[in-house]
mmCIF file of C-alpha atoms in Angstrom:
data_model
loop_
_atom_site.group_PDB
_atom_site.id
_atom_site.type_symbol
_atom_site.label_atom_id
_atom_site.label_comp_id
_atom_site.label_asym_id
_atom_site.label_seq_id
_atom_site.Cartn_x
_atom_site.Cartn_y
_atom_site.Cartn_z
ATOM 1 C CA MET A 191 42.251 -19.501 35.449
ATOM 2 C CA ASN A 192 43.422 -16.893 32.971
ATOM 3 C CA ILE A 193 40.207 -16.026 31.171
ATOM 4 C CA GLU A 194 41.838 -13.724 28.642
ATOM 5 C CA LYS A 195 44.359 -16.371 27.657
ATOM 6 C CA GLU A 196 41.675 -19.048 27.434
ATOM 7 C CA LEU A 197 39.482 -16.893 25.248
ATOM 8 C CA LYS A 198 42.357 -15.980 22.962
ATOM 9 C CA ASN A 199 43.424 -19.620 22.601
ATOM 10 C CA ILE A 200 39.936 -20.677 21.705
ATOM 11 C CA ILE A 201 39.505 -17.819 19.273
ATOM 12 C CA LEU A 202 42.810 -18.493 17.536
ATOM 13 C CA SER A 203 41.943 -22.164 17.113
ATOM 14 C CA GLN A 204 39.039 -21.310 14.805
ATOM 15 C CA ASP A 205 39.100 -22.156 11.132
ATOM 16 C CA GLN A 206 38.072 -18.983 9.341
ATOM 17 C CA THR A 207 37.675 -19.946 5.703
ATOM 18 C CA ILE A 208 34.520 -19.633 3.638
ATOM 19 C CA ASP A 209 33.691 -19.986 -0.044
ATOM 20 C CA THR A 210 32.994 -16.376 -1.079
ATOM 21 C CA ASP A 211 31.201 -17.142 -4.358
ATOM 22 C CA ASP A 212 28.864 -19.629 -2.705
ATOM 23 C CA PHE A 213 28.230 -17.144 0.066
ATOM 24 C CA ILE A 214 27.326 -14.379 -2.411
ATOM 25 C CA ASN A 215 24.973 -16.681 -4.347
ATOM 26 C CA ASN A 216 23.266 -17.776 -1.125
ATOM 27 C CA LEU A 217 23.112 -14.177 0.056
ATOM 28 C CA HIS A 218 21.223 -12.972 -3.027
ATOM 29 C CA ALA A 219 18.934 -16.030 -3.030
ATOM 30 C CA GLU A 220 18.051 -15.428 0.619
ATOM 31 C CA ARG A 221 17.610 -11.685 0.008
ATOM 32 C CA LYS A 222 15.168 -12.373 -2.856
ATOM 33 C CA ARG A 223 13.341 -14.970 -0.766
ATOM 34 C CA ARG A 224 12.882 -12.436 2.046
ATOM 35 C CA ILE A 225 11.645 -9.772 -0.392
ATOM 36 C CA ALA A 226 9.123 -12.238 -1.880
ATOM 37 C CA LYS A 227 7.987 -13.181 1.614
ATOM 38 C CA LYS A 228 7.588 -9.521 2.552
ATOM 39 C CA ILE A 229 5.607 -8.781 -0.632
ATOM 40 C CA GLY A 230 3.380 -11.797 0.058
ATOM 41 C CA PHE A 231 2.772 -10.570 3.585
ATOM 42 C CA LEU A 232 2.008 -7.012 2.407
ATOM 43 C CA ASN A 233 -0.386 -8.338 -0.243
ATOM 44 C CA GLY A 234 -2.142 -10.405 2.395
ATOM 45 C CA VAL A 235 -2.459 -7.406 4.710
ATOM 46 C CA SER A 236 -3.689 -5.173 1.840
ATOM 47 C CA ALA A 237 -6.293 -7.768 0.847
ATOM 48 C CA ALA A 238 -7.439 -8.099 4.458
ATOM 49 C CA VAL A 239 -7.696 -4.310 4.849
ATOM 50 C CA PHE A 240 -9.567 -3.995 1.547
ATOM 51 C CA LEU A 241 -11.997 -6.776 2.442
ATOM 52 C CA THR A 242 -12.587 -5.299 5.891
ATOM 53 C CA ILE A 243 -13.312 -1.824 4.488
ATOM 54 C CA PHE A 244 -15.399 -3.203 1.598
ATOM 55 C CA GLY A 245 -17.296 -5.534 3.917
ATOM 56 C CA PHE A 246 -17.955 -2.777 6.422
ATOM 57 C CA ALA A 247 -19.098 -0.384 3.674
ATOM 58 C CA SER A 248 -21.411 -3.052 2.253
ATOM 59 C CA MET A 249 -22.853 -3.973 5.630
ATOM 60 C CA SER A 250 -23.472 -0.350 6.546
ATOM 61 C CA GLN A 251 -25.594 0.063 3.410
ATOM 62 C CA LEU A 252 -27.930 -2.825 4.244
ATOM 63 C CA THR A 253 -31.431 -1.792 5.276
ATOM 64 C CA ASP A 254 -33.963 -3.459 7.540
ATOM 65 C CA ASP A 255 -36.624 -3.445 4.803
ATOM 66 C CA PHE A 256 -36.620 -7.038 3.533
ATOM 67 C CA THR A 257 -38.606 -6.095 0.437
ATOM 68 C CA VAL A 258 -35.428 -4.540 -0.971
ATOM 69 C CA TYR A 259 -33.741 -7.982 -1.065
ATOM 70 C CA ALA A 260 -36.732 -10.367 -1.461
ATOM 71 C CA SER A 261 -38.950 -10.340 -4.507
ATOM 72 C CA ASN A 262 -42.614 -9.779 -3.759
ATOM 73 C CA ASP A 263 -43.764 -9.224 -7.312
ATOM 74 C CA LEU A 264 -46.838 -11.383 -6.810
ATOM 75 C CA GLN A 265 -48.278 -9.267 -3.990
ATOM 76 C CA PRO A 266 -49.344 -6.027 -5.658
ATOM 77 C CA LEU A 267 -51.327 -7.563 -8.513
ATOM 78 C CA GLU A 268 -53.328 -4.397 -8.836
ATOM 79 C CA VAL A 269 -50.255 -2.434 -9.923
ATOM 80 C CA MET A 270 -49.106 -4.842 -12.646
ATOM 81 C CA ASP A 271 -48.539 -3.505 -16.108
ATOM 82 C CA SER A 272 -50.705 -4.912 -18.904
ATOM 83 C CA GLU A 273 -48.033 -7.255 -20.235
ATOM 84 C CA THR A 274 -47.407 -8.842 -16.828
ATOM 85 C CA GLU A 275 -51.144 -8.976 -16.218
ATOM 86 C CA ALA A 276 -51.651 -10.898 -19.447
ATOM 87 C CA TYR A 277 -48.797 -13.242 -18.525
ATOM 88 C CA VAL A 278 -50.191 -13.904 -15.051
ATOM 89 C CA TYR A 279 -53.632 -14.402 -16.543
ATOM 90 C CA ASP A 280 -52.232 -17.040 -18.968
ATOM 91 C CA ILE A 281 -50.355 -18.794 -16.176
ATOM 92 C CA ALA A 282 -53.452 -18.813 -13.973
ATOM 93 C CA SER A 283 -55.582 -20.193 -16.812
ATOM 94 C CA TYR A 284 -52.980 -22.847 -17.486
ATOM 95 C CA LEU A 285 -52.948 -23.852 -13.823
ATOM 96 C CA VAL A 286 -56.747 -24.086 -13.776
ATOM 97 C CA ASP A 287 -56.860 -26.093 -17.007
ATOM 98 C CA THR A 288 -54.110 -28.552 -16.149
ATOM 99 C CA SER A 289 -54.455 -29.071 -12.417
ATOM 100 C CA ASP A 290 -55.543 -32.457 -11.120
ATOM 101 C CA ASP A 291 -57.447 -30.840 -8.318
ATOM 102 C CA ILE A 292 -59.242 -27.717 -9.512
ATOM 103 C CA TRP A 293 -60.238 -26.707 -5.972
ATOM 104 C CA GLU A 294 -56.662 -26.589 -4.766
ATOM 105 C CA THR A 295 -55.791 -24.329 -7.686
ATOM 106 C CA ILE A 296 -58.761 -22.087 -7.025
ATOM 107 C CA MET A 297 -57.796 -21.914 -3.340
ATOM 108 C CA PHE A 298 -54.303 -20.916 -4.361
ATOM 109 C CA LEU A 299 -55.601 -18.205 -6.692
ATOM 110 C CA ASP A 300 -57.927 -17.062 -3.948
ATOM 111 C CA GLU A 301 -55.018 -16.877 -1.541
ATOM 112 C CA ILE A 302 -53.137 -14.619 -3.858
ATOM 113 C CA GLN A 303 -56.377 -12.705 -4.448
ATOM 114 C CA TYR A 304 -56.360 -13.181 -8.181
ATOM 115 C CA GLU A 305 -59.978 -12.535 -8.916
ATOM 116 C CA PRO A 306 -60.159 -12.618 -12.756
ATOM 117 C CA VAL A 307 -59.419 -16.316 -13.184
ATOM 118 C CA ILE A 308 -61.697 -17.288 -10.315
ATOM 119 C CA ALA A 309 -64.478 -15.257 -11.897
ATOM 120 C CA VAL A 310 -63.840 -16.709 -15.356
ATOM 121 C CA ASN A 311 -63.764 -20.214 -13.977
ATOM 122 C CA ASN A 312 -66.851 -19.621 -11.910
ATOM 123 C CA ARG A 313 -68.643 -18.454 -15.062
ATOM 124 C CA GLY A 314 -67.425 -21.554 -16.868
ATOM 125 C CA VAL A 315 -68.812 -23.751 -14.060
ATOM 126 C CA GLU A 316 -72.121 -21.993 -14.109
ATOM 127 C CA MET B 84 41.708 -0.984 -6.903
ATOM 128 C CA ARG B 85 38.474 0.780 -6.117
ATOM 129 C CA THR B 86 37.934 2.023 -2.568
ATOM 130 C CA ASP B 87 34.968 0.964 -0.436
ATOM 131 C CA GLU B 88 33.406 4.378 -0.920
ATOM 132 C CA GLU B 89 33.709 4.126 -4.701
ATOM 133 C CA LEU B 90 32.117 0.690 -4.635
ATOM 134 C CA ILE B 91 29.263 1.986 -2.482
ATOM 135 C CA LYS B 92 28.660 4.871 -4.907
ATOM 136 C CA GLU B 93 28.571 2.398 -7.805
ATOM 137 C CA PHE B 94 26.189 0.213 -5.857
ATOM 138 C CA GLN B 95 23.973 3.219 -5.157
ATOM 139 C CA ASN B 96 23.924 3.804 -8.930
ATOM 140 C CA GLY B 97 22.600 0.290 -9.433
ATOM 141 C CA SER B 98 25.696 -1.911 -9.772
ATOM 142 C CA GLU B 99 25.127 -5.197 -7.966
ATOM 143 C CA GLU B 100 28.621 -6.258 -8.992
ATOM 144 C CA ALA B 101 30.023 -3.448 -6.827
ATOM 145 C CA PHE B 102 28.093 -4.808 -3.842
ATOM 146 C CA ASN B 103 29.422 -8.312 -4.508
ATOM 147 C CA GLU B 104 32.951 -6.899 -4.615
ATOM 148 C CA LEU B 105 32.342 -5.206 -1.273
ATOM 149 C CA VAL B 106 31.089 -8.493 0.198
ATOM 150 C CA LYS B 107 34.122 -10.367 -1.154
ATOM 151 C CA ARG B 108 36.414 -7.803 0.399
ATOM 152 C CA HIS B 109 34.855 -7.808 3.869
ATOM 153 C CA LEU B 110 33.464 -11.336 4.170
ATOM 154 C CA PRO B 111 36.605 -12.924 5.670
ATOM 155 C CA ASP B 112 36.661 -10.381 8.529
ATOM 156 C CA THR B 113 32.927 -10.565 9.134
ATOM 157 C CA TYR B 114 32.784 -14.351 8.971
ATOM 158 C CA GLY B 115 35.910 -14.555 11.124
ATOM 159 C CA PHE B 116 34.301 -12.239 13.660
ATOM 160 C CA PHE B 117 31.242 -14.482 14.009
ATOM 161 C CA ILE B 118 33.000 -17.833 13.937
ATOM 162 C CA LYS B 119 35.087 -16.760 16.904
ATOM 163 C CA PHE B 120 32.204 -16.982 19.282
ATOM 164 C CA THR B 121 29.676 -19.219 17.599
ATOM 165 C CA SER B 122 32.131 -22.064 16.930
ATOM 166 C CA ASP B 123 29.583 -23.181 14.357
ATOM 167 C CA PRO B 124 30.424 -22.422 10.696
ATOM 168 C CA ILE B 125 26.753 -22.616 9.658
ATOM 169 C CA GLU B 126 25.642 -20.259 12.393
ATOM 170 C CA ALA B 127 28.534 -17.888 11.608
ATOM 171 C CA GLU B 128 27.573 -17.922 7.929
ATOM 172 C CA ASP B 129 23.937 -17.190 8.795
ATOM 173 C CA LEU B 130 24.949 -14.240 10.970
ATOM 174 C CA ALA B 131 27.266 -12.890 8.259
ATOM 175 C CA GLN B 132 24.455 -13.331 5.742
ATOM 176 C CA ASP B 133 22.053 -11.365 7.956
ATOM 177 C CA VAL B 134 24.585 -8.566 8.288
ATOM 178 C CA PHE B 135 25.161 -8.296 4.528
ATOM 179 C CA ILE B 136 21.424 -8.445 3.776
ATOM 180 C CA LYS B 137 21.001 -5.494 6.147
ATOM 181 C CA MET B 138 23.950 -3.802 4.442
ATOM 182 C CA TYR B 139 22.294 -4.267 1.043
ATOM 183 C CA LYS B 140 19.358 -2.170 2.239
ATOM 184 C CA ALA B 141 21.322 0.273 4.354
ATOM 185 C CA LEU B 142 24.009 1.092 1.787
ATOM 186 C CA LYS B 143 21.439 2.499 -0.623
ATOM 187 C CA LYS B 144 21.018 5.337 1.895
ATOM 188 C CA PHE B 145 24.647 5.426 3.105
ATOM 189 C CA ARG B 146 25.753 9.040 3.556
ATOM 190 C CA PHE B 147 29.518 8.524 3.913
ATOM 191 C CA GLN B 148 29.635 10.104 7.374
ATOM 192 C CA SER B 149 31.767 7.242 8.637
ATOM 193 C CA LYS B 150 34.048 4.693 7.055
ATOM 194 C CA PHE B 151 32.317 1.624 5.691
ATOM 195 C CA LYS B 152 34.557 -0.625 7.768
ATOM 196 C CA THR B 153 33.441 1.114 10.976
ATOM 197 C CA TYR B 154 29.811 0.929 9.852
ATOM 198 C CA LEU B 155 30.129 -2.781 9.111
ATOM 199 C CA TYR B 156 31.907 -3.415 12.389
ATOM 200 C CA ARG B 157 29.079 -1.717 14.276
ATOM 201 C CA ALA B 158 26.593 -3.929 12.420
ATOM 202 C CA ASN B 159 28.641 -6.992 13.425
ATOM 203 C CA ILE B 160 28.625 -5.929 17.065
ATOM 204 C CA ASN B 161 24.852 -5.356 16.974
ATOM 205 C CA MET B 162 24.328 -8.726 15.343
ATOM 206 C CA SER B 163 26.532 -10.415 17.936
ATOM 207 C CA ASN B 164 24.433 -8.793 20.679
ATOM 208 C CA THR B 165 21.300 -10.175 19.044
ATOM 209 C CA TYR B 166 22.986 -13.569 18.885
ATOM 210 C CA PHE B 167 23.929 -13.403 22.559
ATOM 211 C CA LYS B 168 20.386 -12.493 23.566
ATOM 212 C CA ARG B 169 18.901 -15.224 21.389
ATOM 213 C CA ASN B 170 21.360 -17.761 22.759
ATOM 214 C CA LYS B 171 20.650 -16.689 26.309
ATOM 215 C CA TRP B 172 16.954 -17.507 25.816
ATOM 216 C CA ARG B 173 17.804 -20.690 23.969
ATOM 217 C CA ASN B 174 20.011 -21.788 26.853
ATOM 218 C CA LEU B 175 17.362 -20.891 29.376
ATOM 219 C CA LEU B 176 14.701 -22.794 27.460
ATOM 220 C CA HIS B 177 16.900 -25.867 27.086
ATOM 221 C CA LEU B 178 18.381 -25.952 30.574
ATOM 222 C CA ASP B 179 16.852 -29.320 31.291
ATOM 223 C CA GLN B 180 18.399 -30.758 28.139
ATOM 224 C CA ALA B 181 21.905 -29.385 28.740
ATOM 225 C CA PRO B 182 24.492 -32.173 28.919
ATOM 226 C CA GLU B 183 26.310 -32.593 32.216
ATOM 227 C CA PRO B 184 29.957 -31.504 31.901
ATOM 228 C CA VAL B 185 31.199 -34.696 33.640
ATOM 229 C CA TYR B 186 29.922 -36.798 30.777
ATOM 230 C CA MET B 187 31.592 -34.692 28.138
ATOM 231 C CA ASP B 188 33.905 -36.397 25.674
ATOM 232 C CA THR B 189 37.409 -35.057 26.338
ATOM 233 C CA SER B 190 38.084 -34.748 22.605
ATOM 234 C CA ASN B 191 35.438 -32.019 22.631
ATOM 235 C CA GLU B 192 37.002 -30.186 25.531
ATOM 236 C CA ASP B 193 37.782 -27.085 23.482
ATOM 237 C CA GLU B 194 34.272 -27.046 22.131
ATOM 238 C CA TRP B 195 32.865 -27.333 25.651
ATOM 239 C CA LYS B 196 35.198 -24.624 27.011
ATOM 240 C CA ARG B 197 34.239 -22.325 24.170
ATOM 241 C CA ASN B 198 30.529 -22.857 24.814
ATOM 242 C CA GLU B 199 30.985 -22.290 28.530
ATOM 243 C CA LEU B 200 32.917 -19.094 27.936
ATOM 244 C CA TRP B 201 30.526 -17.636 25.407
ATOM 245 C CA ASN B 202 27.566 -18.602 27.571
ATOM 246 C CA ALA B 203 29.232 -16.675 30.363
ATOM 247 C CA VAL B 204 29.878 -13.752 27.992
ATOM 248 C CA SER B 205 26.215 -13.776 26.987
ATOM 249 C CA LYS B 206 25.228 -13.203 30.613
ATOM 250 C CA LEU B 207 27.307 -10.015 30.921
ATOM 251 C CA PRO B 208 25.656 -6.574 30.793
ATOM 252 C CA SER B 209 25.575 -5.335 27.185
ATOM 253 C CA ARG B 210 28.305 -2.696 27.544
ATOM 254 C CA GLN B 211 30.730 -5.140 29.179
ATOM 255 C CA ARG B 212 29.833 -7.733 26.592
ATOM 256 C CA MET B 213 30.614 -5.356 23.752
ATOM 257 C CA VAL B 214 33.942 -4.327 25.252
ATOM 258 C CA VAL B 215 34.971 -7.963 25.808
ATOM 259 C CA THR B 216 33.908 -8.947 22.312
ATOM 260 C CA MET B 217 35.931 -6.159 20.726
ATOM 261 C CA ARG B 218 38.910 -6.534 22.992
ATOM 262 C CA ILE B 219 39.309 -10.289 22.888
ATOM 263 C CA SER B 220 37.808 -11.150 19.567
ATOM 264 C CA ASP B 221 39.487 -8.393 17.563
ATOM 265 C CA GLU B 222 42.264 -7.376 19.948
ATOM 266 C CA MET B 223 41.135 -3.794 19.615
ATOM 267 C CA PRO B 224 43.008 -1.156 21.650
ATOM 268 C CA TYR B 225 41.013 0.530 24.453
ATOM 269 C CA LYS B 226 41.329 3.818 22.618
ATOM 270 C CA ASP B 227 39.485 2.436 19.573
ATOM 271 C CA ILE B 228 36.878 0.658 21.707
ATOM 272 C CA ALA B 229 36.212 3.920 23.562
ATOM 273 C CA LYS B 230 35.896 5.830 20.297
ATOM 274 C CA PHE B 231 33.648 3.205 18.787
ATOM 275 C CA MET B 232 31.321 3.033 21.773
ATOM 276 C CA GLY B 233 31.335 6.746 22.520
ATOM 277 C CA ILE B 234 32.742 6.291 26.036
ATOM 278 C CA SER B 235 36.002 7.331 27.701
ATOM 279 C CA GLU B 236 39.077 5.144 27.489
ATOM 280 C CA ASN B 237 39.003 4.672 31.255
ATOM 281 C CA SER B 238 35.395 3.586 31.136
ATOM 282 C CA ALA B 239 36.299 1.009 28.462
ATOM 283 C CA LYS B 240 39.107 -0.324 30.709
ATOM 284 C CA VAL B 241 36.862 -0.457 33.774
ATOM 285 C CA ASN B 242 34.132 -2.251 31.832
ATOM 286 C CA TYR B 243 36.639 -4.744 30.507
ATOM 287 C CA HIS B 244 38.076 -5.530 33.941
ATOM 288 C CA HIS B 245 34.609 -5.879 35.473
ATOM 289 C CA ALA B 246 33.683 -8.209 32.623
ATOM 290 C CA VAL B 247 36.774 -10.390 33.049
ATOM 291 C CA LYS B 248 36.182 -10.563 36.801
ATOM 292 C CA ALA B 249 32.545 -11.524 36.253
ATOM 293 C CA LEU B 250 33.555 -14.192 33.728
ATOM 294 C CA LYS B 251 36.094 -15.613 36.145
ATOM 295 C CA ASP B 252 33.516 -15.745 38.935
ATOM 296 C CA GLN B 253 30.939 -17.400 36.698
ATOM 297 C CA LEU B 254 33.324 -20.033 35.376
ATOM 298 C CA GLU B 255 34.883 -20.856 38.733
ATOM 299 C CA ASN B 256 31.508 -21.350 40.373
#
């Protein structure tokens, strides 16, 4: 078997024509498609890197003190400013006046240690 | 008529038309190079397309240290090596699905022979494969092959003869 001859015969039997204009159009379309794909990939990677860094930075700033994230405005009644105090007083009075079960409301106010309304209401009862 | 180097300079200055002219000029050789061993016009076109897409990037930094034709030829050889490697894996992965030669339609005998030969070529060591590709596909003289590959002329001859012997052994077994 003459390998060289066989290879040459096969090679020479090939049709070697191609439409150049079509090829060039396809070439540029494919080139642009690959660039768009690459940009998409890079954007994805950049977004992932940004989110990782941002997420890590945010997480590292979190503290163990829950009071930073949860409102506990009702707890330190003694440090309320006068406006808030008046507002809370009104709300408490409203609750006392409108509740169906006065004792539940008084228990609630007692729980939150809001003395003024309890005292006022006690006076009213007396 | 503008030379390749002039077209490349124009392309480097932003003329896409110059690049298209370069493609038009060298496409027949490049496509012809790939169709010789793929025997598939679509696959040959894809390989040629990959080469010219790489050229589009590479030519922006081309420093005119070698002729464009040589540069393109080297890219073709590299691409053919990639094709051989890819095909080798494809053949390995589809061994169980390979049709038995005895059932082959005789009208496709050339097609079958070509596949057998190029499968055998794909199994050669890379240096032998390159020498065979250049020698048989482009009928390149040993002197040019040696120059292109940076080896001696004798080494090119020895590699070629080893390759032909290995091909013969593979095909006869």
